mmCIF file of C-alpha atoms in Angstrom:
data_model
loop_
_atom_site.group_PDB
_atom_site.id
_atom_site.type_symbol
_atom_site.label_atom_id
_atom_site.label_comp_id
_atom_site.label_asym_id
_atom_site.label_seq_id
_atom_site.Cartn_x
_atom_site.Cartn_y
_atom_site.Cartn_z
ATOM 1 C CA MET A 218 23.955 5.550 -1.168
ATOM 2 C CA SER A 219 25.362 6.883 2.072
ATOM 3 C CA THR A 220 23.962 5.870 5.449
ATOM 4 C CA ALA A 221 22.422 9.320 5.904
ATOM 5 C CA VAL A 222 20.605 9.022 2.550
ATOM 6 C CA GLU A 223 19.358 5.544 3.462
ATOM 7 C CA TRP A 224 17.958 6.741 6.795
ATOM 8 C CA THR A 225 16.311 9.720 5.093
ATOM 9 C CA LEU A 226 14.758 7.409 2.515
ATOM 10 C CA LEU A 227 13.522 5.034 5.216
ATOM 11 C CA ILE A 228 11.925 7.915 7.145
ATOM 12 C CA HIS A 229 10.198 9.110 3.959
ATOM 13 C CA LEU A 230 9.196 5.607 2.885
ATOM 14 C CA LEU A 231 7.717 4.096 6.044
ATOM 15 C CA PRO A 232 4.705 6.410 6.546
ATOM 16 C CA LEU A 233 3.661 5.986 2.909
ATOM 17 C CA ALA A 234 4.204 2.221 2.954
ATOM 18 C CA VAL A 235 2.233 1.795 6.178
ATOM 19 C CA GLY A 236 -0.516 4.006 4.765
ATOM 20 C CA ALA A 237 -0.623 1.912 1.585
ATOM 21 C CA ALA A 238 -0.952 -1.199 3.763
ATOM 22 C CA VAL A 239 -4.146 0.080 5.399
ATOM 23 C CA SER A 240 -6.589 -1.919 3.252
ATOM 24 C CA PRO A 241 -9.497 -3.074 5.442
ATOM 25 C CA MET A 242 -11.361 -4.791 2.600
ATOM 26 C CA VAL A 243 -8.264 -6.734 1.511
ATOM 27 C CA LEU A 244 -7.831 -7.918 5.100
ATOM 28 C CA VAL A 245 -11.482 -8.926 5.474
ATOM 29 C CA VAL A 246 -11.604 -10.878 2.201
ATOM 30 C CA GLN A 247 -8.354 -12.672 3.008
ATOM 31 C CA LEU A 248 -9.864 -13.775 6.332
ATOM 32 C CA LEU A 249 -12.606 -15.501 4.348
ATOM 33 C CA ASN A 250 -9.966 -17.521 2.490
ATOM 34 C CA LEU A 251 -8.071 -18.756 5.565
ATOM 35 C CA SER A 252 -9.968 -22.049 5.704
ATOM 36 C CA SER A 253 -8.061 -23.146 2.583
ATOM 37 C CA VAL A 254 -4.297 -22.743 2.210
ATOM 38 C CA PRO A 255 -4.417 -22.823 -1.627
ATOM 39 C CA ARG A 256 -7.180 -20.181 -1.724
ATOM 40 C CA SER A 257 -5.285 -17.972 0.707
ATOM 41 C CA ALA A 258 -2.099 -18.350 -1.344
ATOM 42 C CA ALA A 259 -3.996 -17.544 -4.553
ATOM 43 C CA PHE A 260 -5.326 -14.347 -2.953
ATOM 44 C CA VAL A 261 -1.785 -13.319 -1.949
ATOM 45 C CA LEU A 262 -0.594 -14.044 -5.492
ATOM 46 C CA GLY A 263 -3.346 -11.942 -7.057
ATOM 47 C CA SER A 264 -2.638 -9.016 -4.734
ATOM 48 C CA SER A 265 1.108 -9.333 -5.337
ATOM 49 C CA LEU A 266 0.703 -9.304 -9.125
ATOM 50 C CA MET A 267 -1.211 -6.031 -8.929
ATOM 51 C CA VAL A 268 1.414 -4.442 -6.653
ATOM 52 C CA LEU A 269 4.123 -5.624 -9.070
ATOM 53 C CA ILE A 270 2.294 -3.849 -11.904
ATOM 54 C CA TRP A 271 2.123 -0.702 -9.767
ATOM 55 C CA LEU A 272 5.824 -1.005 -9.022
ATOM 56 C CA LEU A 273 6.924 -1.449 -12.628
ATOM 57 C CA CYS A 274 4.737 1.399 -13.923
ATOM 58 C CA ALA A 275 5.692 3.787 -11.115
ATOM 59 C CA GLY A 276 9.387 2.902 -11.403
ATOM 60 C CA TRP A 277 9.343 3.527 -15.155
ATOM 61 C CA ILE A 278 7.624 6.902 -14.727
ATOM 62 C CA ALA A 279 9.978 7.933 -11.917
ATOM 63 C CA SER A 280 12.995 7.002 -14.051
ATOM 64 C CA LEU A 281 11.893 9.563 -16.647
ATOM 65 C CA LEU A 282 11.964 12.426 -14.152
ATOM 66 C CA PRO A 283 14.943 14.793 -13.889
ATOM 67 C CA VAL A 284 17.749 13.632 -11.602
ATOM 68 C CA ALA A 285 17.390 14.873 -8.028
ATOM 69 C CA HIS A 286 20.020 17.261 -6.671
ATOM 70 C CA PRO A 287 20.685 18.556 -3.145
ATOM 71 C CA GLY A 288 18.572 21.535 -2.202
ATOM 72 C CA PRO A 289 15.234 22.608 -3.685
ATOM 73 C CA ASP A 290 13.569 19.950 -5.853
ATOM 74 C CA PRO A 291 10.663 21.487 -7.837
ATOM 75 C CA THR A 292 9.867 18.145 -9.515
ATOM 76 C CA ALA A 293 9.431 16.311 -6.208
ATOM 77 C CA ALA A 294 7.509 19.284 -4.807
ATOM 78 C CA ALA A 295 5.073 19.237 -7.729
ATOM 79 C CA PHE A 296 4.459 15.493 -7.494
ATOM 80 C CA ASN A 297 4.042 15.574 -3.725
ATOM 81 C CA ALA A 298 1.576 18.462 -4.046
ATOM 82 C CA VAL A 299 -0.466 16.548 -6.636
ATOM 83 C CA PHE A 300 -0.509 13.365 -4.534
ATOM 84 C CA ALA A 301 -1.450 15.378 -1.449
ATOM 85 C CA LEU A 302 -4.379 16.981 -3.271
ATOM 86 C CA VAL A 303 -5.556 13.597 -4.592
ATOM 87 C CA LEU A 304 -5.445 12.085 -1.091
ATOM 88 C CA LEU A 305 -7.451 14.967 0.367
ATOM 89 C CA VAL A 306 -10.061 14.615 -2.396
ATOM 90 C CA LEU A 307 -10.198 10.844 -1.811
ATOM 91 C CA ALA A 308 -10.708 11.431 1.916
ATOM 92 C CA LEU A 309 -13.710 13.667 1.208
ATOM 93 C CA ARG A 310 -15.107 11.154 -1.272
ATOM 94 C CA ILE A 311 -14.712 8.213 1.099
ATOM 95 C CA ALA A 312 -16.355 10.167 3.930
ATOM 96 C CA GLN A 313 -19.444 10.704 1.785
ATOM 97 C CA GLN A 314 -19.782 7.103 0.623
ATOM 98 C CA PRO A 315 -21.833 4.446 2.451
ATOM 99 C CA LEU A 316 -19.970 1.569 4.054
ATOM 100 C CA PRO A 317 -19.351 -1.285 1.603
ATOM 101 C CA ALA A 318 -21.276 -4.484 2.128
ATOM 102 C CA THR A 319 -19.571 -7.213 4.149
ATOM 103 C CA PRO A 320 -18.040 -9.632 1.619
ATOM 104 C CA LYS A 321 -19.265 -13.213 1.476
ATOM 105 C CA PRO A 322 -17.203 -16.372 0.855
ATOM 106 C CA ALA A 323 -16.579 -16.903 -2.845
ATOM 107 C CA ALA A 324 -17.397 -20.038 -4.806
ATOM 108 C CA PRO A 325 -14.946 -22.969 -4.595
ATOM 109 C CA GLY A 326 -11.840 -22.842 -6.737
ATOM 110 C CA LEU A 327 -8.642 -20.821 -6.989
ATOM 111 C CA TRP A 328 -9.502 -18.419 -9.784
ATOM 112 C CA MET A 329 -11.904 -16.365 -7.668
ATOM 113 C CA PRO A 330 -9.447 -15.629 -4.802
ATOM 114 C CA LEU A 331 -6.706 -14.936 -7.357
ATOM 115 C CA LEU A 332 -8.942 -12.510 -9.239
ATOM 116 C CA SER A 333 -10.390 -10.923 -6.105
ATOM 117 C CA GLY A 334 -6.890 -10.288 -4.729
ATOM 118 C CA ALA A 335 -5.882 -8.485 -7.921
ATOM 119 C CA VAL A 336 -9.152 -6.549 -8.245
ATOM 120 C CA LEU A 337 -9.366 -5.454 -4.604
ATOM 121 C CA MET A 338 -5.786 -4.246 -4.600
ATOM 122 C CA GLY A 339 -6.206 -2.604 -7.998
ATOM 123 C CA CYS A 340 -9.339 -0.729 -6.888
ATOM 124 C CA ASN A 341 -7.700 0.460 -3.676
ATOM 125 C CA LEU A 342 -6.993 4.013 -4.828
ATOM 126 C CA THR A 343 -5.781 5.254 -1.450
ATOM 127 C CA SER A 344 -3.071 2.583 -1.369
ATOM 128 C CA LEU A 345 -2.080 3.362 -4.962
ATOM 129 C CA VAL A 346 -1.804 7.108 -4.325
ATOM 130 C CA MET A 347 0.478 6.441 -1.343
ATOM 131 C CA PHE A 348 2.481 3.789 -3.212
ATOM 132 C CA LEU A 349 3.373 6.049 -6.157
ATOM 133 C CA PRO A 350 5.228 8.786 -4.216
ATOM 134 C CA ALA A 351 7.029 6.060 -2.254
ATOM 135 C CA VAL A 352 8.407 4.624 -5.504
ATOM 136 C CA GLN A 353 9.322 8.141 -6.572
ATOM 137 C CA ASP A 354 11.260 8.590 -3.318
ATOM 138 C CA ILE A 355 13.176 5.348 -3.933
ATOM 139 C CA THR A 356 14.090 6.250 -7.507
ATOM 140 C CA ARG A 357 15.071 9.844 -6.776
ATOM 141 C CA SER A 358 17.163 8.811 -3.756
ATOM 142 C CA GLY A 359 19.827 7.529 -6.154
ATOM 143 C CA ALA A 360 19.175 3.831 -5.540
ATOM 144 C CA THR A 361 19.871 1.750 -8.645
ATOM 145 C CA GLY A 362 20.036 -1.899 -9.675
ATOM 146 C CA LEU A 363 19.818 -4.425 -6.839
ATOM 147 C CA GLN A 364 19.628 -1.650 -4.249
ATOM 148 C CA TRP A 365 16.519 -0.198 -5.936
ATOM 149 C CA TRP A 366 14.860 -3.622 -6.006
ATOM 150 C CA LEU A 367 15.608 -4.239 -2.318
ATOM 151 C CA TRP A 368 13.913 -0.966 -1.343
ATOM 152 C CA ALA A 369 11.068 -1.742 -3.742
ATOM 153 C CA LEU A 370 10.663 -5.207 -2.188
ATOM 154 C CA LEU A 371 10.452 -3.649 1.280
ATOM 155 C CA LEU A 372 7.758 -1.261 0.046
ATOM 156 C CA ALA A 373 5.808 -4.075 -1.626
ATOM 157 C CA LEU A 374 5.995 -6.348 1.434
ATOM 158 C CA ILE A 375 4.646 -3.638 3.722
ATOM 159 C CA THR A 376 1.898 -2.706 1.248
ATOM 160 C CA LEU A 377 0.829 -6.360 1.025
ATOM 161 C CA ILE A 378 0.607 -6.915 4.798
ATOM 162 C CA PRO A 379 -3.220 -7.311 4.756
ATOM 163 C CA ALA A 380 -2.840 -10.126 2.223
ATOM 164 C CA TRP A 381 0.088 -12.156 3.568
ATOM 165 C CA LEU A 382 -0.016 -11.482 7.319
ATOM 166 C CA PRO A 383 -3.299 -13.334 8.130
ATOM 167 C CA PRO A 384 -2.150 -16.700 6.683
ATOM 168 C CA ALA A 385 1.276 -16.194 8.278
ATOM 169 C CA VAL A 386 -0.328 -15.591 11.701
ATOM 170 C CA VAL A 387 -2.587 -18.635 11.345
ATOM 171 C CA GLY A 388 0.338 -20.745 10.156
ATOM 172 C CA LEU A 389 2.415 -19.785 13.192
ATOM 173 C CA SER A 390 -0.233 -19.771 15.946
ATOM 174 C CA GLY A 391 -3.123 -21.840 14.581
ATOM 175 C CA SER A 392 -6.612 -21.345 15.992
ATOM 176 C CA ARG A 393 -5.481 -18.689 18.491
ATOM 177 C CA GLY A 394 -4.140 -16.574 15.664
ATOM 178 C CA HIS A 395 -7.331 -17.082 13.680
ATOM 179 C CA ALA A 396 -9.456 -15.992 16.638
ATOM 180 C CA LEU A 397 -7.291 -12.894 17.103
ATOM 181 C CA LEU A 398 -7.695 -11.973 13.435
ATOM 182 C CA LEU A 399 -11.465 -12.400 13.641
ATOM 183 C CA ARG A 400 -11.571 -10.025 16.618
ATOM 184 C CA LEU A 401 -9.464 -7.559 14.659
ATOM 185 C CA SER A 402 -11.846 -7.889 11.732
ATOM 186 C CA SER A 403 -14.850 -7.191 13.957
ATOM 187 C CA VAL A 404 -13.229 -3.876 14.920
ATOM 188 C CA VAL A 405 -12.010 -2.953 11.432
ATOM 189 C CA ILE A 406 -15.208 -3.615 9.447
ATOM 190 C CA PRO A 407 -17.485 -1.040 11.145
ATOM 191 C CA HIS A 408 -14.700 1.566 11.226
ATOM 192 C CA GLN A 409 -13.099 1.003 7.827
ATOM 193 C CA ARG A 410 -14.448 4.254 6.367
ATOM 194 C CA GLY A 411 -13.083 6.301 9.272
ATOM 195 C CA ILE A 412 -9.749 4.469 9.068
ATOM 196 C CA ASN A 413 -9.374 5.208 5.340
ATOM 197 C CA VAL A 414 -10.426 8.842 5.759
ATOM 198 C CA GLY A 415 -8.028 9.399 8.666
ATOM 199 C CA ILE A 416 -5.052 7.805 6.891
ATOM 200 C CA SER A 417 -5.760 9.719 3.675
ATOM 201 C CA LEU A 418 -6.008 13.059 5.489
ATOM 202 C CA LEU A 419 -2.898 12.458 7.580
ATOM 203 C CA LEU A 420 -0.684 11.416 4.678
ATOM 204 C CA GLY A 421 -2.180 14.065 2.411
ATOM 205 C CA LEU A 422 -1.070 16.695 4.907
ATOM 206 C CA LEU A 423 2.344 14.988 5.203
ATOM 207 C CA LEU A 424 2.884 15.075 1.430
ATOM 208 C CA GLY A 425 1.694 18.669 1.343
ATOM 209 C CA ALA A 426 4.298 19.588 3.946
ATOM 210 C CA ARG A 427 6.983 17.756 1.976
ATOM 211 C CA ALA A 428 5.978 19.662 -1.142
ATOM 212 C CA LEU A 429 6.489 22.976 0.682
ATOM 213 C CA LEU A 430 9.875 21.853 2.015
ATOM 214 C CA LYS A 431 11.061 20.871 -1.478
ATOM 215 C CA VAL A 432 10.234 24.231 -3.090
#
């Protein structure tokens, strides 16, 4: 891959990866696990396993698509248009739903945070719909082998920020970091529906514009 292709891929990838990382419920539930390092680590592991499944499935599907060539790309245009439509529908659906109940601490043990990490990430449709076109962009950029996995790792790390960042902040700054995260949570919880709707609309419009440019 040339430097120009890498920069183009990064510009395409970052908005989708950041959008996939906007998971208020994943953040809130991870905050409940911060009192126990093993529970927090189990939650990160569960979330990571689900993202790995996404990555393998999306990478396999993208590998079956026709090879991308310079100029118009009807395949990419069609996929971007579909993802854009799904995001816009999700935004309307989220806007009509009541706010989810504030999660409560789970029972002791490691299985519950492991399972909740996988389930919460797996049920996060907005993140999934943004993750899939990002994997498509990586595959159709011409990245292969180790290079593909490095880009995929970057995408996965950004997507998993709500899971791994809270324990990292607490580990580095202790109680001050924990207090900062709690303040962040107090802002995110009452506005999580608006956050998800706004991100879905914005990236839906972005993918729609990309679809038009690829025709």
